[in-house]
Each structure stands twice: as structure tokens, then as C-alpha cells.
Amino acid sequence: MGDAADAWKLPAWRSLLPAGRSDRTGGYRRFSFTLADDQCRDWFRLEAVHRGLRVETDRNGNLWAWWDPESSPEETSVVVTGSHLDSVPDGGAFDGPLGVVSAFAAMDLLVKARIEPVRPVAVVAFAEEEGGRFGMACLGSRLLTGAVTPDDARALTDADGVTLAEAMAAAGLDPEAIGPDPELVSRIDAFVELHVEQGSALAGMGAAVGVAESIWPHGRWRIDFSGRADHAGTTKLADRHDPMLPYAATVLAARTVATELGSLATFGRVAAEPGAANAISSVVHAWLDARAPDEGTLTELVSQVTAVAELSGSSHGVTVSSRCESLTPAVDFDFDLRDRVVAALAEQGIEAPVLPTGAGHDAGVLAAAVPAAMLFVRNRTGISHSPAEHAEPADCEAGVIALAAVLEELACR
Ligand code: GLV
Ligand code: MN
Ligand code: MN
């Protein structure tokens, strides 16, 4: 393989690396309920079974590996750690998998030190965290906590029009059974997600590990520009209904408005139909990813961008419609849990700065229902959602040690 991710020699890490990796780009295409996803799920089950953990797939397609305590069988509260295994198109090796691999590795450290949990500890791999196939970010954790209705989830479609219900059925899961599990959620004492940092704040601070403070509110909106297909060589400019023009104006406006509002706006996905080089498009589908420091600013950002889309559409005879595909409110991680995590790390001599992030996570969804916390592992360049995403092996090891310390504090005392 010979890429930078290969540098971390931990067997559990190395055995996952080939799944869903594109030889052409070196990026990962681990989309839910596909062959690559199957390979990741097989890997998870193998790692769990190898450690004697009880493994199950829940009704929502999330994977769980349970370490049950030998003592305190009456203990019903549980501690959960983990992340996700799916990726964005051409994602890096670390976003998601680092949290799952580190969770297994942290358990190994505890076992080696003969530290036993007094309450069950689970490693979880949430399904469709990136929304890379069905558009809604953190789908598995949203379903678990009831943040999306089963009907809305079942109706989500991928780029080929396959519904989530159809994809789950094809993967051997029962789409009629999806939905919240309040009983399990009520038993979760703490959820701790370890994740590669998706910026370079830790690198600037000289710290290998950090603790999350908050997540910016964010979401994604699909905007459809509908015009009229026509011949590129014979249609006078004045006679065109070209949806590409209001789309382009909207992209430029998003940049201007985001700058003015101290926010972020990105068009990373666009699809033109029919996609002929010598034809005016009939429709342009575009996806706006918008993030802001507070919810009011996010609303303002999206409304200004969509207003430009509509205004520009009307001046080109193009119809514009938009709808929100997923929305995550602002998250402030549980203060008490965060303090406990920072103190547990300090006890081990780990000075972990507390920092906010603009990236979305399952921990952010869980935070609305249970005490949740996050550990970040340094990413020296800050690059993420790219094949160039990287964390040094020594920093990954530091993350495992930190997570083991946190699990010891939360589940073994
Ligand atoms: C997930 O990584 C997101 O922030 O979109
Ligand atoms: Mn991601
Ligand atoms: Mn992630």
C-alpha cells in the first residue's frame, strides 16, 4: 500500500486499511450498505470476536461490541465509545476508523493492565455518519436517539434513487424495525468519541490530544435549479434558460455572505443534467454545506444564499427550489463529563487543551440525549475529508492511552 496511513503498525489498524480504498486516488469510498461497508463490518466483528466481546448489529444498522463485567451483573448503566467506519467520497483513513480502532486498542490496554470494567463498555460503529450515500449526516445515531423519524429515514434516497429501506433490506436488515431505542439510550452514562482533529489547532498548541468543547451548528441544503435543455451551438444567449448561471452566481454569493457573517459555506457536490458538453443543462442539483458560530447566523447565512439563488434564477428564467437535508444544532458538550475527562487525562500527565470544532460528529447527536465527550488526536496539517488526512503513529498511540485513561475513569471505578 505504501501510503502514510500505513505507518501506524497496530494490527487492528492495518487490517482495516484495504477496505474501500481506491487505488487511483488513495482515498476511501466506504458507503453504507455496499461491499466496502460489508468489509468494514466483517472487520469489526472479527476484532470483537477476537477479544471475546459480545457483538450485535442493532435495528438501525449500528454495530456494537460489548465488554461485560464479570462483577456487578446488576449494573445497568453503560459506557460507550467508538465512532464510524463509513467515509465521504475519497475520504481519509482516519476520520471515523481512528475512533473505532482506538476503542478496541484502549480496551486492550485495560486488559493488559488487568483493569476490569464495573459496568458494561461498548465499542460502537455508527452507520452512515457522513451521509455519503443517503445525504443525512449521522443517520445511525439520529435513528438511535430519535432525532429522525423512521419514515423520513426510510424514504431517503441515494444518487441512483435507491431508498434507505431498499438498501437495508438488500443488506439483510429489516427497514421496518428502524427507530429509537430509548431503553438503551437511558442506560448510557457516557459516550466518548475519539476522532482525528479536522483542523490544525492541536498542532499549533503542541498537544497530541485535545478535548472537545462545542460544535458549530451546521447543515446541508439541496438546491435544484431547473431550466431548459437546448443546443449549445444554436441557442442564442438571450433565449436560454441556463440553470448553470444562477448556480454559479449562488456559489459566488455563498462565499461573500459567509465571509461577511464569519461563517463557512461550501458547494462540494454538484450534478448537472443531462451532462452533455454541447448542451445547456436542464437541471443543476447543488448541495450547500453551511456552518456558523451560532444558530441565528446559520439561518441568516442560508436565507441570504437561497435568496440570491432565487433572484438570480428568476432573471434567467430558471426555477429554484431548496430543502434542508440535515441539520445539527449547536452542541455544547456536557460540562461535568468534560471536566472529568480533562482531570482523568491530567492524572496520567496528559495536558489536553479544550477546543471547539466546526466538524459534525455522532457525539454531537448523542449529546442531546446523553452526557457525551470527544477526544481529538493531532492532525499536523489539519487536512481532512481528503486522502491526505493524516495523524502520526505516536499521536494515535497517545490517543489510545488517553482513551484508556478515560474509560478507566468512567467504567472501571
Ligand atoms: C463530518 O465530518 C462533517 O462535519 O461533515
Ligand atoms: Mn467526516
Ligand atoms: Mn467523522
Short mmCIF file of N, CA and C in Angstrom, two decimals, residues 22-189:
data_model
loop_
_atom_site.label_atom_id
_atom_site.label_comp_id
_atom_site.label_asym_id
_atom_site.label_seq_id
_atom_site.Cartn_x
_atom_site.Cartn_y
_atom_site.Cartn_z
N SER A 22 -9.54 3.37 -2.83
CA SER A 22 -9.40 3.49 -4.27
C SER A 22 -7.91 3.50 -4.63
N ASP A 23 -7.51 2.59 -5.51
CA ASP A 23 -6.09 2.56 -5.93
C ASP A 23 -5.74 3.83 -6.69
N ARG A 24 -6.72 4.38 -7.39
CA ARG A 24 -6.45 5.54 -8.23
C ARG A 24 -6.16 6.79 -7.40
N THR A 25 -7.00 7.03 -6.36
CA THR A 25 -6.87 8.29 -5.60
C THR A 25 -6.21 8.08 -4.24
N GLY A 26 -6.23 6.84 -3.76
CA GLY A 26 -5.73 6.59 -2.40
C GLY A 26 -6.75 6.97 -1.34
N GLY A 27 -7.94 7.43 -1.78
CA GLY A 27 -8.99 7.81 -0.84
C GLY A 27 -9.93 6.64 -0.57
N TYR A 28 -10.79 6.83 0.42
CA TYR A 28 -11.73 5.77 0.81
C TYR A 28 -13.14 6.07 0.32
N ARG A 29 -13.81 4.99 -0.12
CA ARG A 29 -15.21 5.11 -0.56
C ARG A 29 -16.01 4.04 0.16
N ARG A 30 -16.20 4.31 1.43
CA ARG A 30 -16.89 3.33 2.28
C ARG A 30 -18.32 3.80 2.49
N PHE A 31 -19.15 3.52 1.51
CA PHE A 31 -20.54 3.98 1.58
C PHE A 31 -21.42 2.90 2.21
N SER A 32 -22.41 3.36 2.96
CA SER A 32 -23.25 2.43 3.73
C SER A 32 -23.89 1.36 2.85
N PHE A 33 -23.89 0.15 3.38
CA PHE A 33 -24.58 -0.99 2.77
C PHE A 33 -24.07 -1.30 1.35
N THR A 34 -22.76 -1.13 1.16
CA THR A 34 -22.10 -1.53 -0.08
C THR A 34 -21.07 -2.60 0.28
N LEU A 35 -20.36 -3.08 -0.73
CA LEU A 35 -19.35 -4.11 -0.49
C LEU A 35 -18.27 -3.62 0.48
N ALA A 36 -17.83 -2.36 0.29
CA ALA A 36 -16.78 -1.81 1.18
C ALA A 36 -17.29 -1.74 2.62
N ASP A 37 -18.55 -1.39 2.78
CA ASP A 37 -19.16 -1.30 4.11
C ASP A 37 -19.21 -2.70 4.73
N ASP A 38 -19.56 -3.68 3.92
CA ASP A 38 -19.58 -5.08 4.36
C ASP A 38 -18.21 -5.50 4.89
N GLN A 39 -17.17 -5.11 4.16
CA GLN A 39 -15.81 -5.46 4.57
C GLN A 39 -15.47 -4.81 5.91
N CYS A 40 -15.89 -3.56 6.08
CA CYS A 40 -15.64 -2.87 7.36
C CYS A 40 -16.40 -3.57 8.49
N ARG A 41 -17.63 -3.97 8.19
CA ARG A 41 -18.45 -4.64 9.21
C ARG A 41 -17.84 -5.99 9.58
N ASP A 42 -17.33 -6.72 8.58
CA ASP A 42 -16.67 -8.02 8.86
C ASP A 42 -15.44 -7.79 9.74
N TRP A 43 -14.70 -6.74 9.41
CA TRP A 43 -13.52 -6.40 10.20
C TRP A 43 -13.92 -6.14 11.65
N PHE A 44 -15.00 -5.36 11.86
CA PHE A 44 -15.45 -5.02 13.22
C PHE A 44 -15.80 -6.30 13.99
N ARG A 45 -16.57 -7.17 13.33
CA ARG A 45 -16.99 -8.40 14.01
C ARG A 45 -15.78 -9.24 14.40
N LEU A 46 -14.82 -9.32 13.50
CA LEU A 46 -13.62 -10.12 13.76
C LEU A 46 -12.83 -9.56 14.95
N GLU A 47 -12.68 -8.24 14.98
CA GLU A 47 -11.94 -7.61 16.08
C GLU A 47 -12.67 -7.86 17.41
N ALA A 48 -13.99 -7.80 17.37
CA ALA A 48 -14.79 -8.01 18.58
C ALA A 48 -14.67 -9.46 19.05
N VAL A 49 -14.87 -10.38 18.13
CA VAL A 49 -14.86 -11.80 18.49
C VAL A 49 -13.48 -12.19 19.00
N HIS A 50 -12.45 -11.69 18.34
CA HIS A 50 -11.07 -11.94 18.72
C HIS A 50 -10.81 -11.53 20.17
N ARG A 51 -11.53 -10.52 20.66
CA ARG A 51 -11.35 -10.05 22.04
C ARG A 51 -12.37 -10.64 23.00
N GLY A 52 -13.21 -11.56 22.50
CA GLY A 52 -14.22 -12.16 23.36
C GLY A 52 -15.37 -11.22 23.69
N LEU A 53 -15.58 -10.21 22.84
CA LEU A 53 -16.67 -9.25 23.09
C LEU A 53 -17.96 -9.77 22.46
N ARG A 54 -19.07 -9.38 23.05
CA ARG A 54 -20.39 -9.76 22.53
C ARG A 54 -20.75 -8.76 21.44
N VAL A 55 -20.96 -9.26 20.22
CA VAL A 55 -21.16 -8.32 19.11
C VAL A 55 -22.59 -8.39 18.59
N GLU A 56 -23.15 -7.24 18.29
CA GLU A 56 -24.50 -7.22 17.72
C GLU A 56 -24.66 -6.06 16.75
N THR A 57 -25.58 -6.24 15.80
CA THR A 57 -25.98 -5.15 14.90
C THR A 57 -27.34 -4.71 15.39
N ASP A 58 -27.51 -3.43 15.70
CA ASP A 58 -28.82 -3.02 16.21
C ASP A 58 -29.81 -2.82 15.06
N ARG A 59 -31.04 -2.44 15.39
CA ARG A 59 -32.11 -2.34 14.38
C ARG A 59 -31.81 -1.27 13.34
N ASN A 60 -30.89 -0.34 13.69
CA ASN A 60 -30.57 0.77 12.78
C ASN A 60 -29.29 0.55 11.99
N GLY A 61 -28.75 -0.66 12.10
CA GLY A 61 -27.54 -0.96 11.35
C GLY A 61 -26.25 -0.52 12.02
N ASN A 62 -26.35 -0.05 13.29
CA ASN A 62 -25.13 0.30 14.03
C ASN A 62 -24.54 -0.96 14.64
N LEU A 63 -23.21 -1.03 14.69
CA LEU A 63 -22.52 -2.20 15.24
C LEU A 63 -22.09 -1.94 16.68
N TRP A 64 -22.25 -2.93 17.54
CA TRP A 64 -21.88 -2.81 18.96
C TRP A 64 -21.03 -4.01 19.36
N ALA A 65 -19.97 -3.78 20.12
CA ALA A 65 -19.17 -4.85 20.69
C ALA A 65 -19.11 -4.62 22.20
N TRP A 66 -19.68 -5.51 22.95
CA TRP A 66 -19.87 -5.31 24.41
C TRP A 66 -18.83 -6.04 25.22
N TRP A 67 -18.22 -5.32 26.14
CA TRP A 67 -17.33 -5.90 27.15
C TRP A 67 -18.12 -5.90 28.46
N ASP A 68 -18.60 -7.08 28.83
CA ASP A 68 -19.45 -7.19 30.02
C ASP A 68 -18.57 -7.45 31.25
N PRO A 69 -18.86 -6.76 32.36
CA PRO A 69 -18.06 -7.00 33.56
C PRO A 69 -18.37 -8.36 34.17
N GLU A 70 -17.37 -8.94 34.83
CA GLU A 70 -17.64 -10.22 35.50
C GLU A 70 -18.37 -9.95 36.80
N SER A 71 -18.00 -8.84 37.45
CA SER A 71 -18.68 -8.50 38.70
C SER A 71 -19.87 -7.58 38.38
N SER A 72 -20.60 -7.21 39.41
CA SER A 72 -21.74 -6.28 39.30
C SER A 72 -22.69 -6.62 38.15
N PRO A 73 -23.22 -7.86 38.10
CA PRO A 73 -24.13 -8.17 36.99
C PRO A 73 -25.41 -7.33 37.03
N GLU A 74 -25.69 -6.75 38.22
CA GLU A 74 -26.93 -5.95 38.32
C GLU A 74 -26.75 -4.54 37.75
N GLU A 75 -25.51 -4.18 37.45
CA GLU A 75 -25.22 -2.84 36.93
C GLU A 75 -25.89 -2.63 35.57
N THR A 76 -26.72 -1.61 35.47
CA THR A 76 -27.42 -1.42 34.20
C THR A 76 -26.89 -0.23 33.39
N SER A 77 -26.15 0.67 34.07
CA SER A 77 -25.62 1.81 33.30
C SER A 77 -24.42 1.34 32.48
N VAL A 78 -24.23 1.96 31.32
CA VAL A 78 -23.17 1.52 30.42
C VAL A 78 -22.36 2.72 29.94
N VAL A 79 -21.14 2.43 29.50
CA VAL A 79 -20.27 3.46 28.92
C VAL A 79 -20.01 3.05 27.48
N VAL A 80 -20.12 4.00 26.57
CA VAL A 80 -19.97 3.69 25.14
C VAL A 80 -18.87 4.55 24.54
N THR A 81 -18.05 3.93 23.72
CA THR A 81 -17.04 4.66 22.97
C THR A 81 -17.10 4.17 21.52
N GLY A 82 -16.43 4.86 20.62
CA GLY A 82 -16.45 4.43 19.22
C GLY A 82 -16.69 5.62 18.32
N SER A 83 -16.97 5.34 17.06
CA SER A 83 -17.13 6.41 16.07
C SER A 83 -17.86 5.80 14.86
N HIS A 84 -17.29 5.93 13.68
CA HIS A 84 -17.96 5.39 12.48
C HIS A 84 -16.92 4.83 11.52
N LEU A 85 -17.36 4.00 10.58
CA LEU A 85 -16.44 3.39 9.62
C LEU A 85 -16.71 3.86 8.19
N ASP A 86 -17.85 4.51 7.97
CA ASP A 86 -18.14 4.99 6.60
C ASP A 86 -17.30 6.23 6.30
N SER A 87 -17.25 6.62 5.04
CA SER A 87 -16.40 7.75 4.65
C SER A 87 -17.15 8.68 3.71
N VAL A 88 -16.60 9.88 3.54
CA VAL A 88 -17.04 10.74 2.44
C VAL A 88 -16.42 10.17 1.16
N PRO A 89 -16.87 10.60 -0.02
CA PRO A 89 -16.20 10.14 -1.25
C PRO A 89 -14.72 10.56 -1.21
N ASP A 90 -13.85 9.58 -1.37
CA ASP A 90 -12.40 9.83 -1.31
C ASP A 90 -11.95 10.45 0.01
N GLY A 91 -12.51 9.92 1.09
CA GLY A 91 -12.12 10.38 2.41
C GLY A 91 -10.78 9.82 2.83
N GLY A 92 -10.31 10.30 3.98
CA GLY A 92 -9.05 9.81 4.52
C GLY A 92 -9.26 8.54 5.33
N ALA A 93 -8.13 7.98 5.79
CA ALA A 93 -8.19 6.71 6.52
C ALA A 93 -8.61 6.90 7.97
N PHE A 94 -8.51 8.15 8.49
CA PHE A 94 -8.60 8.35 9.95
C PHE A 94 -9.98 8.80 10.43
N ASP A 95 -10.69 9.56 9.60
CA ASP A 95 -11.98 10.14 10.01
C ASP A 95 -12.98 9.01 10.25
N GLY A 96 -13.22 8.71 11.50
CA GLY A 96 -14.13 7.62 11.87
C GLY A 96 -13.36 6.41 12.36
N PRO A 97 -12.66 5.71 11.44
CA PRO A 97 -11.98 4.48 11.86
C PRO A 97 -11.00 4.67 13.02
N LEU A 98 -10.36 5.85 13.11
CA LEU A 98 -9.41 6.04 14.21
C LEU A 98 -10.12 5.85 15.55
N GLY A 99 -11.35 6.33 15.65
CA GLY A 99 -12.09 6.22 16.91
C GLY A 99 -12.49 4.79 17.23
N VAL A 100 -12.77 4.00 16.19
CA VAL A 100 -13.18 2.61 16.42
C VAL A 100 -11.95 1.76 16.75
N VAL A 101 -10.90 1.92 15.96
CA VAL A 101 -9.67 1.16 16.23
C VAL A 101 -9.13 1.52 17.62
N SER A 102 -9.11 2.82 17.94
CA SER A 102 -8.58 3.25 19.24
C SER A 102 -9.42 2.70 20.39
N ALA A 103 -10.72 2.55 20.16
CA ALA A 103 -11.58 2.00 21.21
C ALA A 103 -11.19 0.56 21.52
N PHE A 104 -10.99 -0.24 20.45
CA PHE A 104 -10.54 -1.62 20.68
C PHE A 104 -9.16 -1.63 21.34
N ALA A 105 -8.27 -0.76 20.87
CA ALA A 105 -6.90 -0.74 21.40
C ALA A 105 -6.87 -0.28 22.86
N ALA A 106 -7.77 0.65 23.21
CA ALA A 106 -7.83 1.12 24.60
C ALA A 106 -8.31 -0.01 25.51
N MET A 107 -9.28 -0.80 25.02
CA MET A 107 -9.72 -1.96 25.79
C MET A 107 -8.54 -2.92 26.00
N ASP A 108 -7.74 -3.11 24.94
CA ASP A 108 -6.57 -3.99 25.05
C ASP A 108 -5.62 -3.51 26.16
N LEU A 109 -5.44 -2.19 26.22
CA LEU A 109 -4.54 -1.64 27.25
C LEU A 109 -5.08 -1.93 28.65
N LEU A 110 -6.39 -1.77 28.80
CA LEU A 110 -7.00 -2.03 30.11
C LEU A 110 -6.86 -3.51 30.48
N VAL A 111 -7.10 -4.38 29.51
CA VAL A 111 -6.97 -5.82 29.76
C VAL A 111 -5.54 -6.15 30.18
N LYS A 112 -4.60 -5.57 29.45
CA LYS A 112 -3.18 -5.83 29.73
C LYS A 112 -2.82 -5.37 31.15
N ALA A 113 -3.43 -4.28 31.57
CA ALA A 113 -3.14 -3.75 32.91
C ALA A 113 -4.04 -4.42 33.96
N ARG A 114 -4.79 -5.42 33.54
CA ARG A 114 -5.73 -6.16 34.43
C ARG A 114 -6.73 -5.21 35.10
N ILE A 115 -7.18 -4.25 34.32
CA ILE A 115 -8.22 -3.33 34.81
C ILE A 115 -9.55 -3.78 34.23
N GLU A 116 -10.49 -4.09 35.12
CA GLU A 116 -11.77 -4.65 34.70
C GLU A 116 -12.87 -3.58 34.76
N PRO A 117 -13.80 -3.59 33.84
CA PRO A 117 -14.92 -2.64 33.97
C PRO A 117 -15.89 -3.09 35.06
N VAL A 118 -16.51 -2.14 35.73
CA VAL A 118 -17.56 -2.48 36.69
C VAL A 118 -18.94 -2.27 36.06
N ARG A 119 -18.98 -1.68 34.91
CA ARG A 119 -20.23 -1.59 34.14
C ARG A 119 -19.89 -1.90 32.69
N PRO A 120 -20.87 -2.37 31.92
CA PRO A 120 -20.57 -2.75 30.53
C PRO A 120 -20.00 -1.58 29.73
N VAL A 121 -19.04 -1.90 28.90
CA VAL A 121 -18.44 -0.92 27.99
C VAL A 121 -18.69 -1.40 26.57
N ALA A 122 -19.15 -0.53 25.70
CA ALA A 122 -19.38 -0.93 24.31
C ALA A 122 -18.51 -0.11 23.38
N VAL A 123 -18.02 -0.78 22.33
CA VAL A 123 -17.44 -0.07 21.19
C VAL A 123 -18.56 -0.03 20.15
N VAL A 124 -18.85 1.17 19.64
CA VAL A 124 -19.91 1.28 18.63
C VAL A 124 -19.32 1.82 17.33
N ALA A 125 -19.87 1.34 16.21
CA ALA A 125 -19.57 1.93 14.90
C ALA A 125 -20.92 2.36 14.33
N PHE A 126 -21.17 3.67 14.32
CA PHE A 126 -22.45 4.17 13.85
C PHE A 126 -22.52 4.13 12.32
N ALA A 127 -23.70 3.83 11.81
CA ALA A 127 -23.91 3.73 10.35
C ALA A 127 -24.07 5.13 9.73
N GLU A 128 -23.58 5.28 8.50
CA GLU A 128 -23.86 6.47 7.67
C GLU A 128 -23.62 7.78 8.41
N GLU A 129 -22.47 7.90 9.09
CA GLU A 129 -22.19 9.16 9.80
C GLU A 129 -22.00 10.31 8.84
N GLU A 130 -21.36 10.03 7.70
CA GLU A 130 -21.04 11.12 6.77
C GLU A 130 -22.24 11.51 5.90
N GLY A 131 -23.26 10.67 5.88
CA GLY A 131 -24.35 10.94 4.93
C GLY A 131 -23.86 10.81 3.50
N GLY A 132 -22.79 10.06 3.30
CA GLY A 132 -22.15 9.95 1.99
C GLY A 132 -23.00 9.25 0.96
N ARG A 133 -23.92 8.39 1.42
CA ARG A 133 -24.79 7.72 0.44
C ARG A 133 -26.21 8.28 0.46
N PHE A 134 -26.75 8.53 1.66
CA PHE A 134 -28.18 8.91 1.74
C PHE A 134 -28.41 10.37 2.12
N GLY A 135 -27.32 11.14 2.24
CA GLY A 135 -27.46 12.60 2.37
C GLY A 135 -27.62 13.13 3.77
N MET A 136 -28.10 12.29 4.71
CA MET A 136 -28.32 12.81 6.06
C MET A 136 -27.15 12.40 6.95
N ALA A 137 -26.43 13.40 7.48
CA ALA A 137 -25.28 13.11 8.35
C ALA A 137 -25.74 12.44 9.64
N CYS A 138 -24.90 11.56 10.17
CA CYS A 138 -25.14 10.92 11.48
C CYS A 138 -26.47 10.16 11.52
N LEU A 139 -26.77 9.47 10.43
CA LEU A 139 -28.07 8.80 10.34
C LEU A 139 -28.25 7.74 11.43
N GLY A 140 -27.22 6.91 11.65
CA GLY A 140 -27.33 5.82 12.64
C GLY A 140 -27.57 6.34 14.04
N SER A 141 -26.84 7.40 14.43
CA SER A 141 -27.03 7.93 15.79
C SER A 141 -28.33 8.73 15.88
N ARG A 142 -28.74 9.36 14.79
CA ARG A 142 -30.04 10.06 14.79
C ARG A 142 -31.18 9.07 14.98
N LEU A 143 -31.09 7.94 14.29
CA LEU A 143 -32.15 6.93 14.44
C LEU A 143 -32.17 6.39 15.87
N LEU A 144 -31.00 6.10 16.41
CA LEU A 144 -30.92 5.54 17.77
C LEU A 144 -31.57 6.47 18.79
N THR A 145 -31.32 7.78 18.64
CA THR A 145 -31.79 8.74 19.66
C THR A 145 -33.15 9.35 19.31
N GLY A 146 -33.69 9.01 18.13
CA GLY A 146 -34.99 9.56 17.75
C GLY A 146 -34.90 10.95 17.14
N ALA A 147 -33.71 11.33 16.66
CA ALA A 147 -33.55 12.66 16.06
C ALA A 147 -34.02 12.70 14.61
N VAL A 148 -34.38 11.55 14.06
CA VAL A 148 -35.03 11.49 12.75
C VAL A 148 -36.12 10.43 12.85
N THR A 149 -37.24 10.64 12.16
CA THR A 149 -38.31 9.64 12.26
C THR A 149 -37.99 8.47 11.33
N PRO A 150 -38.42 7.27 11.69
CA PRO A 150 -38.18 6.11 10.83
C PRO A 150 -38.74 6.33 9.42
N ASP A 151 -39.91 6.97 9.30
CA ASP A 151 -40.49 7.19 7.97
C ASP A 151 -39.61 8.10 7.12
N ASP A 152 -39.14 9.18 7.73
CA ASP A 152 -38.26 10.09 6.98
C ASP A 152 -36.98 9.37 6.57
N ALA A 153 -36.44 8.56 7.47
CA ALA A 153 -35.18 7.86 7.16
C ALA A 153 -35.39 6.84 6.04
N ARG A 154 -36.46 6.07 6.16
CA ARG A 154 -36.71 5.03 5.14
C ARG A 154 -36.82 5.63 3.74
N ALA A 155 -37.33 6.84 3.67
CA ALA A 155 -37.57 7.46 2.35
C ALA A 155 -36.32 8.12 1.76
N LEU A 156 -35.24 8.22 2.51
CA LEU A 156 -34.02 8.84 1.96
C LEU A 156 -33.56 8.03 0.75
N THR A 157 -33.02 8.73 -0.25
CA THR A 157 -32.56 8.01 -1.44
C THR A 157 -31.09 8.33 -1.72
N ASP A 158 -30.43 7.39 -2.39
CA ASP A 158 -29.05 7.65 -2.81
C ASP A 158 -29.06 8.25 -4.22
N ALA A 159 -27.88 8.45 -4.80
CA ALA A 159 -27.79 9.13 -6.10
C ALA A 159 -28.47 8.33 -7.21
N ASP A 160 -28.67 7.01 -7.00
CA ASP A 160 -29.34 6.19 -8.02
C ASP A 160 -30.82 6.00 -7.73
N GLY A 161 -31.33 6.69 -6.72
CA GLY A 161 -32.75 6.56 -6.40
C GLY A 161 -33.08 5.36 -5.52
N VAL A 162 -32.06 4.65 -5.02
CA VAL A 162 -32.31 3.52 -4.11
C VAL A 162 -32.64 4.10 -2.74
N THR A 163 -33.74 3.62 -2.15
CA THR A 163 -34.11 4.17 -0.83
C THR A 163 -33.29 3.48 0.26
N LEU A 164 -33.23 4.15 1.42
CA LEU A 164 -32.55 3.52 2.56
C LEU A 164 -33.22 2.19 2.88
N ALA A 165 -34.56 2.17 2.81
CA ALA A 165 -35.29 0.93 3.11
C ALA A 165 -34.83 -0.19 2.19
N GLU A 166 -34.70 0.12 0.90
CA GLU A 166 -34.27 -0.91 -0.06
C GLU A 166 -32.84 -1.36 0.21
N ALA A 167 -31.97 -0.39 0.50
CA ALA A 167 -30.56 -0.74 0.74
C ALA A 167 -30.41 -1.60 2.00
N MET A 168 -31.18 -1.24 3.03
CA MET A 168 -31.08 -2.02 4.27
C MET A 168 -31.62 -3.43 4.05
N ALA A 169 -32.73 -3.52 3.33
CA ALA A 169 -33.30 -4.85 3.06
C ALA A 169 -32.31 -5.71 2.27
N ALA A 170 -31.64 -5.08 1.29
CA ALA A 170 -30.67 -5.82 0.48
C ALA A 170 -29.48 -6.29 1.34
N ALA A 171 -29.21 -5.54 2.43
CA ALA A 171 -28.10 -5.90 3.31
C ALA A 171 -28.55 -6.88 4.42
N GLY A 172 -29.81 -7.32 4.33
CA GLY A 172 -30.30 -8.31 5.29
C GLY A 172 -30.84 -7.70 6.57
N LEU A 173 -31.07 -6.38 6.57
CA LEU A 173 -31.65 -5.72 7.76
C LEU A 173 -33.12 -5.43 7.50
N ASP A 174 -33.89 -5.30 8.58
CA ASP A 174 -35.33 -5.08 8.42
C ASP A 174 -35.62 -3.58 8.53
N PRO A 175 -35.92 -2.91 7.40
CA PRO A 175 -36.13 -1.45 7.47
C PRO A 175 -37.36 -1.08 8.28
N GLU A 176 -38.29 -2.01 8.46
CA GLU A 176 -39.48 -1.69 9.26
C GLU A 176 -39.14 -1.57 10.74
N ALA A 177 -37.98 -2.14 11.13
CA ALA A 177 -37.62 -2.17 12.56
C ALA A 177 -36.80 -0.97 13.00
N ILE A 178 -36.43 -0.09 12.07
CA ILE A 178 -35.55 1.02 12.47
C ILE A 178 -36.30 1.99 13.39
N GLY A 179 -35.52 2.73 14.20
CA GLY A 179 -36.14 3.71 15.09
C GLY A 179 -35.43 3.77 16.42
N PRO A 180 -35.89 4.67 17.29
CA PRO A 180 -35.18 4.93 18.54
C PRO A 180 -35.17 3.74 19.49
N ASP A 181 -34.15 3.75 20.37
CA ASP A 181 -34.06 2.72 21.40
C ASP A 181 -33.91 3.45 22.74
N PRO A 182 -35.03 4.00 23.26
CA PRO A 182 -34.94 4.81 24.48
C PRO A 182 -34.41 4.03 25.67
N GLU A 183 -34.66 2.73 25.66
CA GLU A 183 -34.20 1.92 26.81
C GLU A 183 -32.68 1.91 26.87
N LEU A 184 -32.04 1.63 25.72
CA LEU A 184 -30.58 1.62 25.68
C LEU A 184 -30.02 3.02 25.94
N VAL A 185 -30.62 4.01 25.28
CA VAL A 185 -30.12 5.39 25.43
C VAL A 185 -30.17 5.82 26.90
N SER A 186 -31.24 5.42 27.59
CA SER A 186 -31.37 5.85 29.00
C SER A 186 -30.31 5.19 29.88
N ARG A 187 -29.71 4.12 29.42
CA ARG A 187 -28.68 3.44 30.22
C ARG A 187 -27.27 3.97 29.94
N ILE A 188 -27.13 4.81 28.91
CA ILE A 188 -25.78 5.29 28.57
C ILE A 188 -25.36 6.41 29.54
N ASP A 189 -24.41 6.06 30.39
CA ASP A 189 -23.86 7.01 31.37
C ASP A 189 -23.00 8.05 30.68
#
